[in-house]
XYZ file of C-alpha atoms in Angstrom:
614
model
C 4.778 0.840 -8.760
C 1.493 1.943 -10.235
C 1.507 1.955 -13.994
C 0.782 5.116 -15.908
C -0.537 6.070 -19.317
C 0.963 8.948 -21.319
C -1.158 10.201 -24.229
C -2.222 6.948 -25.954
C 0.840 4.872 -25.127
C 1.380 2.493 -22.262
C 4.613 3.517 -20.618
C 4.613 0.833 -17.963
C 2.951 -2.489 -17.325
C 2.631 -4.703 -14.326
C 3.143 -8.145 -12.866
C 1.769 -9.663 -9.697
C 2.640 -12.159 -6.993
C 5.763 -12.482 -4.859
C 7.734 -11.741 -8.005
C 7.752 -8.360 -9.739
C 4.504 -6.473 -9.229
C 4.955 -3.749 -11.817
C 7.559 -3.468 -14.538
C 8.655 0.031 -15.527
C 8.736 -0.508 -19.279
C 7.343 -3.035 -21.703
C 10.831 -4.141 -22.726
C 11.406 -5.627 -19.273
C 10.549 -9.311 -19.116
C 8.981 -10.131 -15.769
C 10.188 -13.494 -14.518
C 8.741 -15.173 -11.454
C 11.313 -16.131 -8.882
C 11.546 -19.880 -8.340
C 11.420 -20.990 -4.763
C 11.930 -24.326 -3.091
C 8.903 -26.206 -1.846
C 8.169 -25.629 1.816
C 6.696 -27.678 4.611
C 3.500 -25.973 5.690
C 3.340 -27.339 9.220
C 5.723 -27.441 12.157
C 7.955 -30.510 12.451
C 6.339 -33.101 14.774
C 6.826 -32.237 18.426
C 8.347 -28.808 17.741
C 6.234 -25.762 18.535
C 9.025 -23.289 17.864
C 12.311 -23.227 16.049
C 15.251 -21.075 17.040
C 15.031 -17.649 15.463
C 17.443 -16.750 12.671
C 19.179 -13.422 12.163
C 19.397 -11.029 9.244
C 22.386 -9.020 8.087
C 22.675 -5.493 9.566
C 25.174 -2.869 8.360
C 25.635 0.893 8.573
C 25.780 2.546 5.162
C 28.357 5.142 4.244
C 25.766 7.225 2.434
C 23.522 9.597 4.316
C 19.908 10.541 3.937
C 19.704 13.781 1.944
C 17.692 16.719 3.278
C 16.143 18.488 0.286
C 14.603 21.366 2.246
C 11.156 22.147 3.610
C 7.682 22.554 2.160
C 4.575 24.123 3.678
C 1.212 22.422 3.197
C -0.827 25.633 3.213
C 1.446 27.157 0.588
C 1.203 24.029 -1.567
C -2.585 24.104 -1.158
C -2.740 27.692 -2.397
C -0.585 26.826 -5.389
C -2.743 23.802 -6.204
C -5.912 25.909 -5.947
C -4.425 28.522 -8.268
C -3.599 25.940 -10.945
C -6.358 26.658 -13.446
C -5.326 24.914 -16.629
C -8.874 24.597 -17.862
C -8.200 23.248 -21.336
C -9.343 19.794 -20.201
C -6.118 19.090 -18.339
C -7.589 15.649 -17.896
C -9.567 15.149 -21.130
C -13.020 13.864 -20.370
C -13.320 15.415 -16.915
C -16.677 17.159 -17.019
C -17.225 18.224 -13.432
C -15.105 19.514 -10.542
C -14.818 17.384 -7.426
C -16.982 18.346 -4.477
C -15.395 19.380 -1.215
C -17.805 17.282 0.797
C -20.069 14.815 -0.955
C -21.635 11.756 0.697
C -21.400 8.659 -1.450
C -24.373 6.971 -3.056
C -24.119 4.301 -1.383
C -4.148 -13.578 -9.818
C -4.677 -16.826 -10.839
C -5.719 -19.261 -8.120
C -3.744 -22.425 -7.561
C -5.560 -25.732 -7.946
C -5.484 -26.435 -4.220
C -7.765 -27.294 -1.352
C -10.870 -25.220 -0.752
C -11.740 -23.390 2.441
C -15.239 -23.666 3.880
C -16.380 -20.387 5.410
C -19.456 -18.855 6.995
C -20.553 -15.921 4.864
C -21.105 -12.503 6.375
C -24.252 -10.626 5.439
C -23.496 -7.650 3.205
C -25.931 -4.887 4.110
C -26.730 -2.222 1.529
C -27.147 0.436 4.175
C -26.862 0.841 7.898
C -23.852 1.091 10.112
C -22.565 4.323 11.634
C -19.786 5.284 9.223
C -19.998 8.554 7.330
C -18.819 8.116 3.743
C -17.334 10.511 1.215
C -15.740 10.449 -2.195
C -11.970 10.563 -1.928
C -9.235 10.980 -4.511
C -9.809 9.567 -7.979
C -8.108 9.128 -11.343
C -9.099 12.631 -12.439
C -7.368 14.193 -9.434
C -4.110 12.542 -10.408
C -4.449 13.366 -14.104
C -5.261 17.036 -13.417
C -2.352 17.521 -10.992
C 0.476 19.916 -11.827
C -1.666 21.907 -14.256
C -2.328 18.733 -16.198
C 1.361 17.848 -16.509
C 0.782 14.419 -15.075
C -0.282 10.933 -16.104
C -3.353 8.773 -15.956
C -2.295 6.337 -13.245
C -3.720 3.032 -12.163
C -4.351 1.016 -10.131
C -5.331 3.032 -7.081
C -2.760 2.229 -4.393
C -4.177 4.127 -1.426
C -3.200 4.906 2.151
C -4.884 6.783 4.965
C -3.602 7.900 8.379
C -4.931 10.342 10.971
C -3.668 12.357 13.915
C -3.679 15.829 15.381
C -7.206 16.475 14.126
C -6.225 15.915 10.484
C -6.363 12.898 8.163
C -4.191 12.302 5.099
C -5.419 10.378 2.078
C -2.567 9.523 -0.293
C -3.282 7.687 -3.552
C -0.671 7.037 -6.257
C 0.784 10.475 -7.051
C -1.568 12.838 -5.170
C -2.497 13.474 -1.540
C -5.047 15.544 0.318
C -5.751 16.557 3.906
C -9.289 16.250 5.302
C -10.967 16.815 8.654
C -13.234 14.616 10.776
C -16.260 15.411 8.618
C -14.568 14.388 5.373
C -14.265 18.026 4.237
C -11.128 18.866 2.275
C -8.620 21.035 4.106
C -6.500 21.134 0.953
C -7.120 20.408 -2.711
C -5.277 17.414 -4.157
C -1.505 18.069 -3.982
C 0.847 16.260 -6.334
C 3.776 14.218 -5.066
C 6.074 16.121 -7.400
C 5.223 19.472 -5.809
C 5.241 17.954 -2.317
C 8.793 16.659 -2.706
C 9.994 19.675 -4.717
C 10.374 17.816 -8.030
C 9.737 18.940 -11.623
C 6.507 17.780 -13.206
C 6.448 14.114 -14.204
C 5.577 15.102 -17.773
C 5.728 18.412 -19.644
C 2.799 18.318 -22.070
C 3.797 21.521 -23.820
C 7.207 20.167 -24.840
C 6.685 16.383 -24.707
C 9.529 15.850 -22.251
C 9.705 13.988 -18.951
C 10.697 15.009 -15.465
C 13.583 13.227 -13.726
C 11.270 11.125 -11.543
C 7.855 9.520 -11.595
C 6.614 9.032 -7.990
C 4.028 6.460 -6.911
C 3.737 3.548 -4.434
C 2.947 5.633 -1.390
C 2.760 5.199 2.396
C 1.591 7.350 5.280
C 2.255 6.858 8.992
C 1.120 8.987 11.916
C 3.694 8.465 14.658
C 1.659 8.440 17.835
C 4.638 9.118 20.150
C 5.713 12.421 18.610
C 2.509 13.450 16.848
C 4.163 13.665 13.440
C 3.164 12.468 9.959
C 5.675 10.520 7.846
C 4.645 10.531 4.163
C 6.581 8.596 1.533
C 6.641 7.764 -2.202
C 8.937 5.561 -4.265
C 10.062 7.314 -7.442
C 11.741 5.837 -10.503
C 14.079 7.792 -12.749
C 12.880 8.810 -16.233
C 14.827 9.698 -19.357
C 14.220 13.343 -20.300
C 13.283 12.564 -23.898
C 11.753 9.088 -23.834
C 10.522 8.533 -20.280
C 12.411 5.227 -20.170
C 13.591 3.947 -16.800
C 17.094 5.257 -16.034
C 17.902 2.673 -13.356
C 17.517 5.062 -10.421
C 15.148 4.402 -7.520
C 14.675 7.111 -4.914
C 12.485 6.943 -1.823
C 11.272 10.485 -1.201
C 9.691 11.131 2.162
C 8.502 14.081 4.211
C 8.351 14.425 8.003
C 6.100 16.890 9.788
C 8.389 19.559 11.274
C 6.121 21.176 13.889
C 2.958 20.427 15.828
C 0.955 21.888 12.914
C 0.026 19.119 10.440
C -0.736 21.753 7.787
C 2.540 23.569 8.335
C 6.143 22.770 7.426
C 7.539 19.369 6.472
C 11.154 18.327 6.094
C 11.688 16.651 2.728
C 14.276 13.881 2.326
C 15.615 11.721 -0.479
C 17.127 8.266 -0.088
C 18.481 6.259 -2.995
C 17.505 2.585 -3.106
C 19.245 -0.295 -4.921
C 21.401 1.907 -7.188
C 22.922 0.476 -10.374
C 26.094 -1.416 -9.587
C 25.029 -2.436 -6.094
C 25.086 -6.168 -5.239
C 22.536 -8.001 -7.369
C 21.904 -4.877 -9.465
C 24.755 -4.881 -12.001
C 22.670 -3.072 -14.611
C 19.744 -1.855 -12.505
C 17.042 -2.993 -10.095
C 13.521 -2.063 -9.191
C 13.008 -1.082 -5.529
C 9.384 -2.142 -5.712
C 6.412 -2.220 -3.302
C 7.811 -0.216 -0.349
C 6.306 -0.199 3.149
C 7.079 2.048 6.109
C 6.744 1.923 9.892
C 7.921 3.675 13.055
C 8.637 2.587 16.591
C 9.887 4.552 19.596
C 13.196 5.391 17.901
C 13.311 4.562 14.178
C 11.632 5.116 10.854
C 12.066 2.241 8.419
C 11.371 1.616 4.736
C 11.480 -1.870 3.248
C 10.931 -2.884 -0.349
C 11.167 -5.841 -2.735
C 14.242 -5.756 -4.985
C 14.187 -7.194 -8.530
C 16.955 -7.425 -11.094
C 15.919 -5.496 -14.191
C 17.846 -7.782 -16.575
C 16.432 -11.104 -15.403
C 13.333 -10.203 -13.371
C 14.804 -12.309 -10.541
C 13.680 -11.475 -7.026
C 16.723 -10.539 -4.928
C 14.828 -10.357 -1.638
C 13.567 -7.644 0.650
C 15.810 -4.694 1.533
C 15.312 -2.531 4.613
C 16.486 1.040 5.303
C 16.410 2.223 8.929
C 16.839 5.819 10.106
C 16.754 7.826 13.323
C 13.302 9.224 13.985
C 14.811 11.926 16.231
C 17.109 13.122 13.453
C 14.395 13.163 10.805
C 11.947 15.064 13.003
C 14.575 17.728 13.705
C 15.604 18.231 10.076
C 18.918 16.411 10.468
C 19.950 13.889 7.798
C 20.230 10.517 9.494
C 22.871 7.797 9.237
C 21.430 4.873 7.345
C 21.250 1.309 8.649
C 20.767 -1.307 5.932
C 19.164 -4.645 6.796
C 19.062 -7.720 4.570
C 16.225 -9.811 6.065
C 17.336 -12.869 4.043
C 15.290 -16.055 3.766
C 12.820 -17.885 5.971
C 10.757 -21.031 5.591
C 11.995 -22.039 2.158
C 12.236 -18.728 0.270
C 13.411 -15.145 0.319
C 11.295 -12.946 2.566
C 9.001 -10.514 0.763
C 6.628 -7.676 1.685
C 7.420 -7.214 5.385
C 4.705 -5.191 7.087
C 5.878 -3.266 10.129
C 3.512 -3.072 13.088
C 2.626 0.611 13.308
C 1.241 1.640 16.701
C -2.278 3.149 16.614
C -3.191 6.298 18.481
C -3.357 5.575 22.208
C -1.139 2.508 21.922
C 2.302 1.678 23.292
C 5.568 0.885 21.550
C 7.368 -2.378 22.240
C 10.264 -1.622 24.609
C 11.533 -5.176 25.081
C 15.032 -6.022 23.811
C 16.173 -2.414 23.768
C 12.980 -1.348 21.930
C 11.629 -3.454 19.076
C 9.804 -2.896 15.802
C 7.886 -6.058 14.862
C 6.862 -7.214 11.378
C 4.647 -9.901 9.847
C 5.038 -11.429 6.384
C 3.462 -14.244 4.388
C 5.563 -17.335 3.625
C 3.717 -18.620 0.552
C 6.368 -19.302 -2.083
C 4.934 -22.074 -4.263
C 1.381 -21.073 -5.226
C 0.028 -24.095 -3.345
C -0.914 -22.169 -0.205
C 0.482 -22.230 3.325
C -0.379 -22.357 7.023
C 2.567 -20.330 8.329
C 3.574 -16.701 8.408
C 6.841 -15.035 9.315
C 7.432 -12.794 12.299
C 10.427 -10.464 12.210
C 11.879 -8.055 14.749
C 14.235 -5.100 14.460
C 15.732 -4.956 17.964
C 17.812 -2.513 20.043
C 16.364 0.388 18.090
C 17.215 2.660 21.049
C 20.814 2.524 19.790
C 20.032 4.153 16.435
C 21.427 7.513 17.609
C 24.471 6.204 19.476
C 25.564 2.809 18.113
C 23.500 2.131 14.970
C 25.595 -0.889 13.985
C 24.342 -2.652 17.121
C 20.750 -2.880 15.934
C 19.650 -6.496 15.585
C 17.270 -8.354 13.316
C 15.598 -11.695 14.065
C 13.017 -13.765 12.227
C 10.980 -16.860 13.015
C 8.063 -18.920 11.701
C 4.619 -18.680 13.255
C 2.767 -21.993 12.851
C -0.926 -22.775 13.172
C -2.189 -20.152 10.736
C -5.369 -20.995 8.844
C -4.772 -21.999 5.235
C -4.320 -19.167 2.740
C -3.603 -19.022 -1.004
C -3.895 -16.348 -3.708
C -7.536 -15.692 -4.656
C -8.946 -16.172 -8.173
C -9.803 -13.225 -10.391
C -13.110 -11.548 -9.666
C -15.862 -11.367 -12.285
C -17.559 -8.015 -12.737
C -21.222 -7.114 -12.857
C -22.117 -6.298 -16.477
C -22.259 -2.614 -17.310
C -20.920 0.095 -19.614
C -17.238 -0.153 -20.619
C -16.645 2.685 -23.089
C -12.862 2.279 -23.103
C -13.147 -1.439 -23.784
C -15.699 -0.784 -26.530
C -13.347 1.728 -28.158
C -10.677 -0.965 -28.643
C -13.106 -3.819 -29.355
C -12.408 -5.818 -26.197
C -14.915 -7.322 -23.739
C -15.191 -6.470 -20.055
C -12.361 -8.048 -18.080
C -12.225 -9.622 -14.632
C -10.468 -7.942 -11.689
C -7.052 -8.991 -10.452
C -7.849 -9.987 -6.850
C -4.258 -9.684 -5.619
C -1.782 -12.018 -3.997
C -1.570 -13.676 -0.603
C 0.716 -11.220 1.193
C 0.243 -9.518 4.532
C -1.564 -6.197 4.353
C -0.956 -3.076 6.541
C -0.127 -4.335 10.047
C -0.667 -2.783 13.475
C 0.935 -3.366 16.876
C -1.730 -2.852 19.531
C -2.399 -4.351 22.939
C 0.933 -6.204 22.744
C -0.157 -8.066 19.579
C 0.261 -7.805 15.814
C -2.862 -7.507 13.661
C -2.906 -8.164 9.920
C -4.977 -9.453 6.977
C -4.133 -11.734 4.045
C -6.248 -11.858 0.881
C -7.044 -15.493 0.160
C -9.128 -17.913 -1.832
C -12.228 -19.186 -0.029
C -14.689 -21.812 -1.162
C -13.878 -24.417 -3.790
C -14.679 -25.470 -7.329
C -17.383 -23.218 -8.796
C -17.796 -21.478 -5.435
C -14.137 -20.379 -5.222
C -13.831 -16.643 -4.695
C -11.788 -14.032 -2.886
C -12.058 -13.527 0.863
C -9.975 -12.304 3.776
C -8.075 -14.013 6.583
C -7.411 -11.802 9.603
C -4.637 -12.944 11.923
C -3.623 -11.756 15.392
C -0.153 -12.789 16.559
C 1.324 -12.383 20.033
C 5.122 -11.953 19.749
C 7.523 -13.260 22.380
C 11.224 -13.562 23.131
C 12.914 -16.113 25.370
C 16.499 -17.009 26.216
C 16.447 -20.335 24.333
C 14.644 -19.697 21.065
C 14.800 -15.925 20.774
C 11.960 -14.462 18.730
C 8.697 -16.342 18.339
C 5.010 -15.772 17.934
C 1.671 -17.434 18.692
C -1.617 -17.026 16.853
C -4.087 -15.685 19.418
C -7.015 -15.122 17.059
C -7.827 -15.553 13.369
C -10.794 -15.952 11.093
C -12.069 -15.852 7.535
C -14.329 -13.114 6.198
C -16.351 -13.763 3.044
C -19.663 -12.952 1.388
C -21.897 -15.206 -0.687
C -21.138 -15.363 -4.404
C -18.938 -12.257 -4.494
C -15.389 -11.164 -3.689
C -13.662 -9.214 -0.920
C -10.410 -7.704 -2.203
C -7.430 -5.983 -0.577
C -8.582 -6.021 3.019
C -7.129 -4.285 6.044
C -7.735 -4.377 9.776
C -7.980 -1.433 12.166
C -7.761 -1.643 15.922
C -7.614 0.753 18.852
C -4.312 1.338 20.608
C -5.262 -0.970 23.468
C -6.089 -3.820 21.070
C -9.876 -3.610 21.302
C -12.795 -3.096 18.884
C -11.133 -4.301 15.656
C -12.711 -3.359 12.325
C -12.107 -4.951 8.927
C -12.623 -3.258 5.559
C -12.017 -3.995 1.887
C -13.166 -3.517 -1.656
C -16.137 -5.611 -2.846
C -16.771 -6.890 -6.372
C -18.419 -9.746 -8.208
C -21.385 -10.676 -10.373
C -23.780 -8.731 -8.122
C -21.727 -5.628 -7.294
C -19.795 -3.077 -9.263
C -16.457 -2.487 -7.479
C -17.479 -1.075 -4.103
C -16.220 -0.628 -0.525
C -17.344 -2.215 2.756
C -16.448 -2.495 6.451
C -17.513 -4.540 9.478
C -16.758 -5.088 13.154
C -14.802 -8.156 14.243
C -16.467 -9.780 17.246
C -15.356 -12.765 19.367
C -17.387 -14.950 16.992
C -15.959 -13.374 13.839
C -17.564 -11.041 11.291
C -21.256 -11.609 10.709
C -22.162 -8.317 9.011
C -20.485 -5.996 6.538
C -21.759 -2.567 5.527
C -21.501 -1.307 1.952
C -20.373 2.268 2.576
C -19.169 3.078 -0.971
C -21.399 1.661 -3.714
C -19.762 1.375 -7.130
C -21.710 2.624 -10.129
C -20.166 0.791 -13.115
C -17.466 -1.777 -13.950
C -13.758 -1.079 -13.728
C -12.877 0.148 -17.229
C -9.269 1.346 -17.105
C -6.409 0.935 -19.543
C -4.881 -1.949 -17.596
C -7.981 -4.008 -18.371
C -7.207 -4.318 -22.083
C -4.550 -5.902 -24.249
C -4.600 -2.891 -26.554
C -2.775 -1.025 -23.776
C -1.272 -3.834 -21.687
C -0.579 -7.218 -23.338
C -0.757 -9.028 -19.982
C -4.238 -7.750 -19.139
C -6.296 -10.697 -20.352
C -4.407 -13.265 -18.298
C -3.894 -11.105 -15.243
C -7.159 -9.175 -15.135
C -7.753 -5.478 -14.486
C -5.395 -4.125 -11.885
C -7.341 -3.158 -8.772
C -4.715 -1.767 -6.411
C -2.337 -3.405 -3.972
C -3.722 -2.212 -0.668
C -6.454 -0.241 1.099
C -6.023 1.082 4.632
C -7.823 1.703 7.945
C -6.397 3.369 11.065
C -7.678 4.404 14.468
C -7.674 8.202 14.781
C -6.729 10.428 17.696
C -10.283 11.868 17.736
C -11.997 8.562 18.522
C -12.909 7.638 14.939
C -11.660 5.036 12.504
C -10.486 6.492 9.189
C -10.364 4.291 6.124
C -10.269 4.404 2.349
C -10.853 1.744 -0.276
C -10.773 1.604 -4.043
C -14.157 1.627 -5.783
C -15.664 2.942 -9.026
C -16.820 6.482 -8.386
C -20.072 7.995 -9.705
C -18.130 11.127 -10.664
C -17.115 11.665 -14.274
C -14.147 9.656 -15.497
C -11.041 10.463 -17.496
C -10.644 8.692 -20.846
C -8.323 5.921 -19.666
C -9.463 5.284 -16.058
C -12.608 5.444 -13.928
C -11.460 4.365 -10.448
C -12.132 6.356 -7.319
C -11.687 5.948 -3.573
C -14.278 5.895 -0.816
C -13.391 7.508 2.518
C -15.126 6.178 5.620
C -15.147 7.819 9.069
C -16.485 5.448 11.721
C -17.062 6.424 15.373
C -15.263 4.051 17.703
């Protein structure tokens, strides 16, 4: 969950790695889960091991339909919100509707030799625009919101419309980057009270963040989701409740009505959550029949990682406004530890679902449990999804190890190019490095019969160690002896000389052609920026800087005065960026960067939207 700042007090802090990524209050002690050491290569003579199964059960509880909302109506309400008394103190200029841009701790392990891509300052064919930023979130709900960081962003496109969703606000744009709506808050979108009432100093029942967006290519519908944590009315303290709110486009009009649903996750008293749990870091995906949400569950008392939990629902029911029966899946363990951060293979526009084994939704996940790096990833499959509407208990879940992956390990923190840090100066602290993330799989696509993903990793060694990307393409397979398996059909490192690539993602057309990689860029030569490049049969030789940062990251999570863990961890810099192939023949992507627009007092991040002709 993204942390947020209320007035001058840190209400939440964060952790990183396979263990808890963000705690919801400073009183919570974040403890890293301890995992057994794993063997990073296949046993001699064995190319595949028999797939294991996860636990599948049908829940008694139902998904709750909260009602409907209309995007155009919400847009009018957001436009009419005119709290002009510096709703976000320090905001000195309104955002433009269309404005082209100007431009973890690493383990002591083996280094990776890479061929650097050339980072070009201009060129390429992408059009670039400023997207949502910290001010948009802080000004939401007439200013009754929080300063939120880092910028966890998502972007999906279909039906002539693209959605950018960052932290607690979303907006709709067209193929030229022009806003079709102003920023809309998650609280208004899901019909919730404001997260914070600044007139009375009280808190709303929920604080939403950690967002996802999926355009389901088969039905032409958007699925938009946010994890929300319960807040005490008077103190804002975590109440123990986790609710996944999500909205499903109700008609063919992407700016029309949406059904709004609520689904409780890991409630207090559930197994492993005697006092309470965090349902952290959720991800969503669709296939021909289901919509699924999976998240990482942590015990609030001990910080222990309980494993990934998965919630599966009928896509047909949700798209017709009918609350769906809920199928719970416990993916369990694989390769020496509890599975974490499963990324479902969403099908790009023009692609085809997997219809083998009664229709299948595939996943990829990293298997790096020790901090020493790994050369395996996990492949998982939710099978027989066609039975979700008739015999939901008959859905299956299998998992297997994919061997032969290039070495990956969490990247080191990124230095920043020197520049002005007014927030740091105000508390007497120096500029901090950027948290470069962990080695987990990023947003994953299923295209051309293959799974496409990226892992952030350390490249280089010794004084040349830095953050880079490893893209991986896996071809899944089933057979009568082993069950589920997968083979690496392509992979490669992407890096630039002397600087970092952070939080990468891969986009690909529905037929599995013309892949594009994108990420944030930072280091001694670049303020936090955004770049993209084409993946060719020989790898990535050129990247284009489409969003050029204008100053260092200078947010509240950079400094111990606001977050005691900041010096060791580094400035939070998001958990994911995203790129997707659009129905209009363009790639749509967004990445975190430092915007040239005016900042709010406690954050200066922005997002850069890119629209790239295919």
